[in-house]
Coordinates of C-alpha atoms in Angstrom, one line a residue:
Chain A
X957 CA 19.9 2.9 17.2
X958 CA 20.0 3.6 13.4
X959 CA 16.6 4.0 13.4
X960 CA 17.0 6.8 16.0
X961 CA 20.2 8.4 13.5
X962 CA 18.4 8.6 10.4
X963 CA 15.4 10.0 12.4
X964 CA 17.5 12.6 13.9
X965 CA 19.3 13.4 10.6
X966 CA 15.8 14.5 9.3
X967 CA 13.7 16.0 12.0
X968 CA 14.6 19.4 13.4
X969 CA 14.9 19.5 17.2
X970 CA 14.5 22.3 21.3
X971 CA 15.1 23.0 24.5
X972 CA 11.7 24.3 26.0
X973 CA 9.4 21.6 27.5
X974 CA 5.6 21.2 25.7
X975 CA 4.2 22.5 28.5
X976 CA 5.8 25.3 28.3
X977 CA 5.7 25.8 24.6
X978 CA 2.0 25.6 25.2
X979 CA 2.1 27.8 27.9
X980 CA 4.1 30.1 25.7
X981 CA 1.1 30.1 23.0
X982 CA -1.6 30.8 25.3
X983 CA 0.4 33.4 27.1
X984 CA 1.1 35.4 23.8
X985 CA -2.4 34.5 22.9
X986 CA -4.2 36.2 25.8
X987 CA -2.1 39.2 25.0
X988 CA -4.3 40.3 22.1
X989 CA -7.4 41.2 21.6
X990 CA -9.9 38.0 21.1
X991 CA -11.3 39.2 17.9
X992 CA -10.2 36.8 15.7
X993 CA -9.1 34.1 18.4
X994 CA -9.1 30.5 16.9
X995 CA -7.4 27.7 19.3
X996 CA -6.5 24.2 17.7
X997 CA -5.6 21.3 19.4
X998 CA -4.1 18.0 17.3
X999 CA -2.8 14.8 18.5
X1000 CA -1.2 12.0 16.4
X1001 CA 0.0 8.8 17.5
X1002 CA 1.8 6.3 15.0
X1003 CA 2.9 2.5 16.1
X1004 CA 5.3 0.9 13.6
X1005 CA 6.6 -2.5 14.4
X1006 CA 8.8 -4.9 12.5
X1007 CA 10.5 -8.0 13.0
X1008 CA 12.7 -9.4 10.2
X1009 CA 15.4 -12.1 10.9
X1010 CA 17.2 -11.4 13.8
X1011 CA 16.5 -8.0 14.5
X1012 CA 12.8 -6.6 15.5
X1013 CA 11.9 -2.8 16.3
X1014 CA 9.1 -1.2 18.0
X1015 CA 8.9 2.2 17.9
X1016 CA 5.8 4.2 19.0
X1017 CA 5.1 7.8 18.2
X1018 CA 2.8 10.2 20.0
X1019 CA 2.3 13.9 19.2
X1020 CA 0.4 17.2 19.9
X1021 CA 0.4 20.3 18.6
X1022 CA -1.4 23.4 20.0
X1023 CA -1.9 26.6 17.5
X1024 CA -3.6 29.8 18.6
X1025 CA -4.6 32.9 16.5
X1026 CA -5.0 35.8 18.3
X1027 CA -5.1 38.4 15.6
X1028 CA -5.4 38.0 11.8
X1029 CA -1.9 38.1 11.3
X1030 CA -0.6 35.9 13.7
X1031 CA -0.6 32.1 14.9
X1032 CA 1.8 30.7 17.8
X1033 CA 1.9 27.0 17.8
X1034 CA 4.1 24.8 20.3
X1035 CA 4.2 21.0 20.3
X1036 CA 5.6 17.7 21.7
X1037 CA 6.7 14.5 20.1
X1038 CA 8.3 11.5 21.1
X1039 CA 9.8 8.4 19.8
X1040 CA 9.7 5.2 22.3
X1041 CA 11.9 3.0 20.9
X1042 CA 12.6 -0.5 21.4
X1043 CA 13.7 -3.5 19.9
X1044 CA 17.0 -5.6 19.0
X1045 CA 19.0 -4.2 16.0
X1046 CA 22.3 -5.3 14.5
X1047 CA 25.2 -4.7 16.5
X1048 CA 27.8 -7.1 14.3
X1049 CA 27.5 -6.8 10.4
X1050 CA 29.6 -9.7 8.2
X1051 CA 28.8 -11.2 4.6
X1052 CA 28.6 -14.2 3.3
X1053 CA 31.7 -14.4 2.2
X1054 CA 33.3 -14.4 5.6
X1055 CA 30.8 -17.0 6.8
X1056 CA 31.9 -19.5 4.6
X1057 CA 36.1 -19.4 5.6
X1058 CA 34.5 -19.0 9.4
X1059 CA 32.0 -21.4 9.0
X1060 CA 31.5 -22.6 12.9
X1061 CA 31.5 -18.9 13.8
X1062 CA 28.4 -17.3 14.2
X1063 CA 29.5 -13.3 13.7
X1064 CA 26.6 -11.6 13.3
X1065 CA 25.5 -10.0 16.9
X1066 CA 22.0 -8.1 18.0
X1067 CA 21.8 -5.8 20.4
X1068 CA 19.1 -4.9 22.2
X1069 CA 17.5 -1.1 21.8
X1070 CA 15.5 1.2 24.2
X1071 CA 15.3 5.1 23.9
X1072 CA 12.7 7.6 24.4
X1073 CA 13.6 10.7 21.5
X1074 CA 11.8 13.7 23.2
X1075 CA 11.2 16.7 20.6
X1076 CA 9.3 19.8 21.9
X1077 CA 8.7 22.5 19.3
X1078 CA 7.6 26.2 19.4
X1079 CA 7.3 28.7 16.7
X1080 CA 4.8 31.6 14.9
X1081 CA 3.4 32.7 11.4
X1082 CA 3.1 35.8 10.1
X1083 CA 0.8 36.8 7.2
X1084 CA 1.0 40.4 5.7
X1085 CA -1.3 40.6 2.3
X1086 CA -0.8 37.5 0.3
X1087 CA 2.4 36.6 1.8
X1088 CA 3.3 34.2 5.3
X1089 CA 6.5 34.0 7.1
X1090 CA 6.5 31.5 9.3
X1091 CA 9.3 30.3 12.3
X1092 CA 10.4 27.9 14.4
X1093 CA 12.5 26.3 17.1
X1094 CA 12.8 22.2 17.8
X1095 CA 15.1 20.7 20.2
X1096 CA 15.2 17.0 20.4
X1097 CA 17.0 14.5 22.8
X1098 CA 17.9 11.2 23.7
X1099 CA 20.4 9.4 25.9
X1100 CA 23.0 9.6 22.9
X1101 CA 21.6 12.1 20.4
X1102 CA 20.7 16.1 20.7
X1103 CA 19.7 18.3 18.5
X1104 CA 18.6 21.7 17.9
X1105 CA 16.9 23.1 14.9
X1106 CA 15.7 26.0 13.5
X1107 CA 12.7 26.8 10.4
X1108 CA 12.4 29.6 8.5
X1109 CA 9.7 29.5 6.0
X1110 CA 8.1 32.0 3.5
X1111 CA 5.1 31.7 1.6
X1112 CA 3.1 33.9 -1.1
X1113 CA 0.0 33.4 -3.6
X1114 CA -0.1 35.2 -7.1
X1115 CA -2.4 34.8 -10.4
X1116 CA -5.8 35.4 -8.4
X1117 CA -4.8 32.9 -6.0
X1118 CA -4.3 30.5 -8.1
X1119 CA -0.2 30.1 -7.6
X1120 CA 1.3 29.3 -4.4
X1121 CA 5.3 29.8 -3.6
X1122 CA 6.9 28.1 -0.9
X1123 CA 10.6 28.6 0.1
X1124 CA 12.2 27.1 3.2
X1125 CA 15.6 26.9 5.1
X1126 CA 16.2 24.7 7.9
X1127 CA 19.5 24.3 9.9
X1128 CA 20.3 21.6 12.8
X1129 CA 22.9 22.1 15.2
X1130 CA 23.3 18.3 16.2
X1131 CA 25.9 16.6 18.7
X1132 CA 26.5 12.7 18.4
X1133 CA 27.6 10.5 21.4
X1134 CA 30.6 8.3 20.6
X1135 CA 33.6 6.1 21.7
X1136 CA 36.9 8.0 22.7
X1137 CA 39.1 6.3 20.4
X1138 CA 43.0 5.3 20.6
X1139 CA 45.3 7.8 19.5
X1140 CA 47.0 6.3 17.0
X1141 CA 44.1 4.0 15.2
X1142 CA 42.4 4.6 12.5
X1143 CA 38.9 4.0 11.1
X1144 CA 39.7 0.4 10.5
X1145 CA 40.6 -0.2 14.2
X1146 CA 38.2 1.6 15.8
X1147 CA 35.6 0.0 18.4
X1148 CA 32.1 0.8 18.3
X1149 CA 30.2 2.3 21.2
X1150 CA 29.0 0.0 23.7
X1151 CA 26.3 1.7 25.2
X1152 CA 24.8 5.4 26.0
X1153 CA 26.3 5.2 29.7
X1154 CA 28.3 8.5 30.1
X1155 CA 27.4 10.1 27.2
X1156 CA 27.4 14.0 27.4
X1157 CA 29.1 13.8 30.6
X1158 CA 32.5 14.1 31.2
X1159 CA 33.4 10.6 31.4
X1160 CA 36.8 10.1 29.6
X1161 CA 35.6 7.2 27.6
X1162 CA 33.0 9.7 25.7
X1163 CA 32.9 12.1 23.1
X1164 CA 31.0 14.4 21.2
X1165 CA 30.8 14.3 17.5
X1166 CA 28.6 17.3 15.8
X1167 CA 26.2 17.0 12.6
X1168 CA 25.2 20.1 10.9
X1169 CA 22.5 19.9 8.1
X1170 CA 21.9 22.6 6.0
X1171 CA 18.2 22.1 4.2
X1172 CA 16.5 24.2 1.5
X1173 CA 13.1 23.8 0.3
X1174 CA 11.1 25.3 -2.8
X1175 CA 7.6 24.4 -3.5
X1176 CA 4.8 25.3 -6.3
X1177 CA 1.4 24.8 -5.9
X1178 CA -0.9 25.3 -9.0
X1179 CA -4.6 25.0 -9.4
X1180 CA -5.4 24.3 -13.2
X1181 CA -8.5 24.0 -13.7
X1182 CA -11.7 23.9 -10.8
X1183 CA -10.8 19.8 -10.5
X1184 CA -7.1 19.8 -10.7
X1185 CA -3.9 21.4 -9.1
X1186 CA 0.0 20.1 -9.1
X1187 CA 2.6 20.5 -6.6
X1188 CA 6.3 21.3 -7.5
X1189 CA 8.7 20.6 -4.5
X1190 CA 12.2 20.5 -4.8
X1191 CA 14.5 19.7 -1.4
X1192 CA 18.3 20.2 -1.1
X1193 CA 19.9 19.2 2.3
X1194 CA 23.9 19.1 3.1
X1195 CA 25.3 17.2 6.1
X1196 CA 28.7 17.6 7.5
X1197 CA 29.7 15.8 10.5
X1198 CA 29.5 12.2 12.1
X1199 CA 27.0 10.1 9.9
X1200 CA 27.8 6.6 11.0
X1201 CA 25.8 4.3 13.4
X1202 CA 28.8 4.3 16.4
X1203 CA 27.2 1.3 18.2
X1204 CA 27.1 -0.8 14.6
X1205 CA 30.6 -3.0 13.9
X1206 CA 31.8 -4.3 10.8
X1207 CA 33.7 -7.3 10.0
X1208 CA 36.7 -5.6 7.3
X1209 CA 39.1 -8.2 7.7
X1210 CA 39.7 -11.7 8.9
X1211 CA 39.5 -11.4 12.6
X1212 CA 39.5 -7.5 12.3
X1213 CA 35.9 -5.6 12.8
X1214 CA 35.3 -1.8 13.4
X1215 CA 33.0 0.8 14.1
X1216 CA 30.9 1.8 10.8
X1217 CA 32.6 4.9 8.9
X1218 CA 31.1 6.9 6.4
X1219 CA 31.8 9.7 5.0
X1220 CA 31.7 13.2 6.7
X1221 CA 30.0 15.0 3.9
X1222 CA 26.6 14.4 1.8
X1223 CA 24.7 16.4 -0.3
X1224 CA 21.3 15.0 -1.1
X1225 CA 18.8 16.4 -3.7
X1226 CA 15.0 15.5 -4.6
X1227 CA 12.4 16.4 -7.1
X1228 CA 8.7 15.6 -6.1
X1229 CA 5.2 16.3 -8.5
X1230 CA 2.2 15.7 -6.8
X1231 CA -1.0 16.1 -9.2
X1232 CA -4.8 15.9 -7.6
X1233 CA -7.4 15.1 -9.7
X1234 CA -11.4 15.4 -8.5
X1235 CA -13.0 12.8 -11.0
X1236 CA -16.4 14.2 -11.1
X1237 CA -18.0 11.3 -12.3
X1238 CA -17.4 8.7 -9.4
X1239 CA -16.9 11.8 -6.9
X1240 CA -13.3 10.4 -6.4
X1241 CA -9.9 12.3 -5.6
X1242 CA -6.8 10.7 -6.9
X1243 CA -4.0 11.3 -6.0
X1244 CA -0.4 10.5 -7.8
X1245 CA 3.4 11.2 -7.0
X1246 CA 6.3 10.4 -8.3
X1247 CA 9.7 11.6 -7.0
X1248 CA 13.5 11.2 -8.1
X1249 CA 16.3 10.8 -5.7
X1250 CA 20.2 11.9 -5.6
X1251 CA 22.9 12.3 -3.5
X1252 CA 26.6 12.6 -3.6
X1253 CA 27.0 9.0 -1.9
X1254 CA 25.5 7.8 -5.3
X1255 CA 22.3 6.6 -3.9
X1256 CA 19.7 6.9 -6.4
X1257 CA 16.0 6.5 -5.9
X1258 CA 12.5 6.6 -7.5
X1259 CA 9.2 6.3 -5.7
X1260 CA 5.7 6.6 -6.8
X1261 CA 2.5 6.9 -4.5
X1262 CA -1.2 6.4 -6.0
X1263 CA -4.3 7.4 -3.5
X1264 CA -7.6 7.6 -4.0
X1265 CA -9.8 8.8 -1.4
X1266 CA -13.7 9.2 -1.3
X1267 CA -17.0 10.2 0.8
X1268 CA -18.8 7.6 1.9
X1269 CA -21.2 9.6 4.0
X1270 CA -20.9 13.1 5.5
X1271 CA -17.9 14.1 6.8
X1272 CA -16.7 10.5 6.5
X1273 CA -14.4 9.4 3.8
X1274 CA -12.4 6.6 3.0
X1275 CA -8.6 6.4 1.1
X1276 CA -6.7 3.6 0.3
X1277 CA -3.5 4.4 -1.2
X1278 CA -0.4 2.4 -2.7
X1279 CA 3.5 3.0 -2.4
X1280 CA 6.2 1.8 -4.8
X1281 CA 9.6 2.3 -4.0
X1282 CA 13.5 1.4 -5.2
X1283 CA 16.9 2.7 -4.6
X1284 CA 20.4 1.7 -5.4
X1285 CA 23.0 1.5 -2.9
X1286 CA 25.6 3.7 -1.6
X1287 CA 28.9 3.4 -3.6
X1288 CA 31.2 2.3 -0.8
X1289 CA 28.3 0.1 0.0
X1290 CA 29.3 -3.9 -0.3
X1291 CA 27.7 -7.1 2.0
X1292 CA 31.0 -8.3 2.7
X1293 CA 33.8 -6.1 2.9
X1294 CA 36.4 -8.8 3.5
X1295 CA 36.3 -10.2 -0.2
X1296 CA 34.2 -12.5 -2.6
X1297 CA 33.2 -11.7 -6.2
X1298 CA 31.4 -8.3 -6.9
X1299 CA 29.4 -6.6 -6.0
X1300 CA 30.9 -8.4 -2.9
X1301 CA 34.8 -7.4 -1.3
X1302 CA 35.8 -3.9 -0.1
X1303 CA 35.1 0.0 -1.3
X1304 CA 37.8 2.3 -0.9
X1305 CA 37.8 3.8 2.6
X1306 CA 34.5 3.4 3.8
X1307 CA 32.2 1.0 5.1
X1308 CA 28.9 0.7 6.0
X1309 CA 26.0 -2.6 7.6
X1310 CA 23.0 -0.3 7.3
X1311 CA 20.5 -2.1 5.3
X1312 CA 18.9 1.2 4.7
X1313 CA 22.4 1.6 2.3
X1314 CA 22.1 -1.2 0.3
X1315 CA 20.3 -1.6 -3.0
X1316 CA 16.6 -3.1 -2.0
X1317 CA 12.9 -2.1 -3.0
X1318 CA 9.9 -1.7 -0.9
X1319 CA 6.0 -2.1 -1.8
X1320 CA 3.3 -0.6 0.6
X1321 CA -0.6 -0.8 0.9
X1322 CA -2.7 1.1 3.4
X1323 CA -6.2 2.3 4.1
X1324 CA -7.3 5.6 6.1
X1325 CA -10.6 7.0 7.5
X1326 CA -11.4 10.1 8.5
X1327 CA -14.2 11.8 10.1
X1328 CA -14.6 15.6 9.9
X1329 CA -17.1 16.3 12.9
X1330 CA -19.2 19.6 12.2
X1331 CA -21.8 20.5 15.3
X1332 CA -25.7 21.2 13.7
X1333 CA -26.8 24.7 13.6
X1334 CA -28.8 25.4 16.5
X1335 CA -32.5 26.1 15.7
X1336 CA -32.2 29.5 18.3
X1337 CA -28.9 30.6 16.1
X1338 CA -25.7 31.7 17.2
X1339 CA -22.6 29.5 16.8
X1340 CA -23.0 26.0 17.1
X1341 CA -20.4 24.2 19.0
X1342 CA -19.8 20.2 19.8
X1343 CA -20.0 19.3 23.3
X1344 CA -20.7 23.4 23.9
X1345 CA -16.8 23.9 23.1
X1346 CA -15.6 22.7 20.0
X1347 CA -16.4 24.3 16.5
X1348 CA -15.3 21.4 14.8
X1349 CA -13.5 18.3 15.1
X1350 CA -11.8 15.5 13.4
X1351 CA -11.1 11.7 14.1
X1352 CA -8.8 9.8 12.0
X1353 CA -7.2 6.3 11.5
X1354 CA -4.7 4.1 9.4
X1355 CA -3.2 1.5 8.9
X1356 CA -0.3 0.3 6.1
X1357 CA 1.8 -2.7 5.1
X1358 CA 5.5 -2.3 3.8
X1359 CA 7.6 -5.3 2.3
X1360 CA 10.6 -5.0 1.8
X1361 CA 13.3 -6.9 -0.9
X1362 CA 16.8 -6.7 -0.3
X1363 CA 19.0 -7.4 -3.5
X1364 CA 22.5 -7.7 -1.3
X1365 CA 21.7 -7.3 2.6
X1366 CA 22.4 -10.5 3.8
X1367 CA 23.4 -11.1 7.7
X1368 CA 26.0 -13.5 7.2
X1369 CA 25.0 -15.1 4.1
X1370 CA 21.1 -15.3 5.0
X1371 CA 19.0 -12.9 2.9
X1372 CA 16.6 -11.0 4.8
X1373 CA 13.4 -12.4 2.6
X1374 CA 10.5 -11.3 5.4
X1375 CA 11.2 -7.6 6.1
X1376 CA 7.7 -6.4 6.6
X1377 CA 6.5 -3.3 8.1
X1378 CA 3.6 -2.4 10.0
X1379 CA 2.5 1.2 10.8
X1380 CA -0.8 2.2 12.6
X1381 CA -2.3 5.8 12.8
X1382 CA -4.7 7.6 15.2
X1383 CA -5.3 11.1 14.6
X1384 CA -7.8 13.6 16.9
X1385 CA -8.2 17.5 16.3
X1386 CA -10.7 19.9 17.4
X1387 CA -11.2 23.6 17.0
X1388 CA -12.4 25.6 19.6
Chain B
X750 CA 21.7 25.7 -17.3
X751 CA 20.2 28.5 -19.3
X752 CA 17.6 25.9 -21.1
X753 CA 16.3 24.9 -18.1
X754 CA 16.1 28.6 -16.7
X755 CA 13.6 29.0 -20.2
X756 CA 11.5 26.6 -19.4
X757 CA 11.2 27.1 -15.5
X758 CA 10.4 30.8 -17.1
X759 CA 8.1 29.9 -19.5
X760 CA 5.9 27.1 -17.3
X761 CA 5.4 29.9 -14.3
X762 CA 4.3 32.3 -17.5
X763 CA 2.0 29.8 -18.5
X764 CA 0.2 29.6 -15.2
X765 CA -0.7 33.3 -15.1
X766 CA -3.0 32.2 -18.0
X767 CA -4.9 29.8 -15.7
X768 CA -7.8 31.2 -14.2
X769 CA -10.1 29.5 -11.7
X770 CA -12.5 32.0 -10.3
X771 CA -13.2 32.2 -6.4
X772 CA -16.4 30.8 -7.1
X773 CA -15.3 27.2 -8.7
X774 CA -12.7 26.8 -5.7
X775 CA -15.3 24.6 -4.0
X776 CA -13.4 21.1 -4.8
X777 CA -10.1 22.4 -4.2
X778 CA -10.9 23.7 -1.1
X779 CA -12.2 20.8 0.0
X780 CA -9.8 19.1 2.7
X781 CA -10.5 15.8 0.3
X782 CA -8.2 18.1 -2.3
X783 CA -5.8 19.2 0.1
X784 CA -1.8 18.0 -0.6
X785 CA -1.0 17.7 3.4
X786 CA -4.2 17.6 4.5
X787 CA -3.2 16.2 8.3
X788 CA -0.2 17.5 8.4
X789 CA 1.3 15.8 11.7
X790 CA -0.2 12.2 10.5
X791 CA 1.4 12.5 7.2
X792 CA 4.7 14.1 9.2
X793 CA 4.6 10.7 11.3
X794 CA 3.8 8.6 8.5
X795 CA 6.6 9.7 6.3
X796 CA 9.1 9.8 9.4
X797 CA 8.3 5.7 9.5
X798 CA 8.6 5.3 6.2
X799 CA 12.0 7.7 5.5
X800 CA 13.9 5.9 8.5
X801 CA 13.6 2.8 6.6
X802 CA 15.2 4.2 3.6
X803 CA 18.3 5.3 1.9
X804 CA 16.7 8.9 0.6
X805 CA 15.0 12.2 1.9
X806 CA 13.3 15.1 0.8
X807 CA 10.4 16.0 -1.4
X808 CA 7.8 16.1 1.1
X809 CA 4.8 18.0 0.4
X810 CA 3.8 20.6 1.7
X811 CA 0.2 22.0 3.4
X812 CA -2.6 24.0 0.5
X813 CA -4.7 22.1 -2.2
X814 CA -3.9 25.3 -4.8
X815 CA -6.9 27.0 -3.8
X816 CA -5.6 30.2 -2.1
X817 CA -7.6 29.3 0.7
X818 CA -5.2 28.5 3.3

């Protein structure tokens, strides 16, 4: 279920199915004239599967968007994605120290995991002169989480083109299911959430927690010279509401475990430079990023990404790319609430078994291909199409390797040593 | 504060003296030189990768600096 939380804290999310946000498109499509009608269809699909001690999580991710440009100055897109979900996460969280006064007791518990996240999408872009505005709507939902989100987004070019300013707000209006709690407890005493049965009904044993995340965006893109360009992106986001796993327990006391609890507010800042460099001499692209990491929960975090990426013949080219991350934990983040030496016993109020919390670094390799499909020129002229249809097209596929090192996460005492990743990509696209 | 306001300033000054003309756009234009350039894989992608991890934000965004998108 995490895995479903922190996805939901960080996609925005609608109401409208992906029919009829495709519907929608078309609709307003046909309404103008066809003279500068372009229709693009894309489809993603992403399977990420891993399966450390314990736990193991499947999750497969299929997408499509549809975009159509009736006029010069406008594009309507709508699109669908999902998340299938399923797996066996951690449902019980103790530390080590814990284990060894309870040493017949076995206290960490799984729980099993299956949820489909639905997300349709709609929205439009408007360009006057050198400038785009650009909106949209996403509603997401699953048996315990919904969300819905809105996108506004403006965009303009100065120096000859040369400069490009982004600025974006997003805002999500999310509800969490949770446990109806007793009157009188208090975070320490609460029970975590059994299961998703009843949620936004009116059974008595349910609630509704809300999330709202505020998010603000700046970008700046720069070409330097005919071989090399930077991007500048800097990304705010505050969240106020429920940000806790409810199905996730923690053991806080001998014999005593409760629902996770963090705290209600977090405001999280990043700083990303991107710089792409054409290397003339072995026809190569490379790629580097490096971003820092902030946010109010004192979790700090650096990452850097190298890629280089190539022809190998026309249309086809090759990448293989490399990830480096590392964060530090939370401050109310410990393995063992119950006691121990530090960095081990409790943290204030708060308390927290999400792994994704804790202090760790992650290392990642991965290859993609891509094909860009462009139909010959036909001898009698006119525009040449694939298949009669298509103007163009484009097939794509990836695959990447994540390991992760936890410096603290332990369930029980055991350090999670083989937490690795893997994530497949397909990608299609045509024109048309 | 007012430092960092200087040289925000001065760096956006400095690329007003940059000129690429429309004719050497050719790399950048070139979906090879693109920052997003599949957009919904690298979405997906970095969705995987963020719900494994304590941070957020700094995602790229689509254009390769060419003024061509």
């Amino acid at each position: 279920m995490r895995l479903q939380l922190t996805a939901r804290l960080r996609l925005g999310l609608t109401r409208r199915t992906p029919a009829a946000s495709g519907a929608a498109a078309l609709a307003l499509a046909l309404a103008f004239p066809a003279r500068a009608q372009v229709a693009q269809v894309d489809t993603a699909h992403t399977l990420f599967h891993e399966s450390p001690t314990r736990t193991n999580m499947t999750v497969y991710t299929p997408g499509v968007d549809v975009s159509v440009t009736p006029a010069e100055f406008l594009t309507v897109r709508g699109g669908y994605e999902a998340d299938v979900v399923s797996g066996a996460s951690v449902a019980t969280k103790a530390g080590p120290s814990y284990q060894s006064v309870n040493p017949g007791v076995d206290v960490i518990t799984t729980a099993s995991v299956n949820d489909v996240r639905h997300t349709p999408r709609g929205g439009f872009t408007l360009r006057k002169g050198d400038v785009e505005y650009t909106a949209q709507y996403t509603y997401g939902t699953e048996n315990d989480y919904r969300s819905h989100a809105i996108f506004v987004g403006a965009r303009t070019e100065a120096y000859e083109h040369n400069t490009q300013f982004e600025i974006s707000y997003a805002r999500n209006f999310d509800s969490v299911c949770d446990r109806v709690q007793s009157v009188n407890d208090t975070p320490p005493r609460f029970r975590a959430l059994e299961d998703s049965k009843g949620c936004f009904t009116k059974d008595p044993l349910r609630r509704t927690r809300s999330l709202s995340i505020d998010g603000f965006q700046a970008s700046w893109t720069q070409a330097w010279t005919p071989v090399l360009a930077t991007q500048l992106v800097y990304t705010a986001q505050l969240l106020d509401g429920f940000q806790s796993n409810p199905y996730r327990s923690i053991v806080v006391g001998q014999g005593l475990k409760a629902q996770e609890h963090h705290p209600d507010n977090r405001a999280r800042h990043a700083l990303a430079l991107r710089i792409n460099w054409f290397v003339r001499p072995i026809k190569t692209a490379v790629r580097l990023m490096g971003r820092v990491y902030r946010d109010t929960w004192a979790l700090t975090s650096g990452t850097g990404e190298l890629e280089v990426e190539r022809y190998i013949a026309e249309g086809l080219r090759v990448a293989g790319r490399g990830r480096f991350y590392r964060q530090t934990g939370v401050v109310f983040w410990s393995d063992d609430y119950t006691g121990g030496d530090p960095p081990l016993g409790p943290k204030g109020q708060y308390f927290t078994g999400d792994r994704e919390l804790s202090p760790f670094w992650s290392a990642a390799v991965g290859l993609r291909l891509t094909w860009a499909i462009t139909p010959a020129p036909k001898p009698e002229g006119g525009a040449p199409r694939l298949l009669g249809v298509f103007t163009n097209a484009k097939l794509g596929a990836s695959g990447d390797v994540m390991q992760f090192s936890y410096d603290e996460y332990t369930l029980a005492g055991t350090p999670i040593t083989n937490a690795r990743a893997y994530i497949l990509g397909l990608t299609a696209g045509a024109a048309f | 504060m007012t430092r960092t306001l200087a040289v925000i300033v001065t760096t956006l000054s400095l690329a007003g003296c940059v000129t690429v003309k429309p004719s050497q756009r050719s790399v950048l234009a070139d979906p090879i030189m693109q920052f997003e350039g599949d957009p919904q894989a690298s979405a997906q992608l970095r969705h995987a990768i963020e719900n494994r991890e304590g941070s957020y934000g700094g995602g790229g965004v689509a254009g390769g600096g060419c003024g061509c998108n």
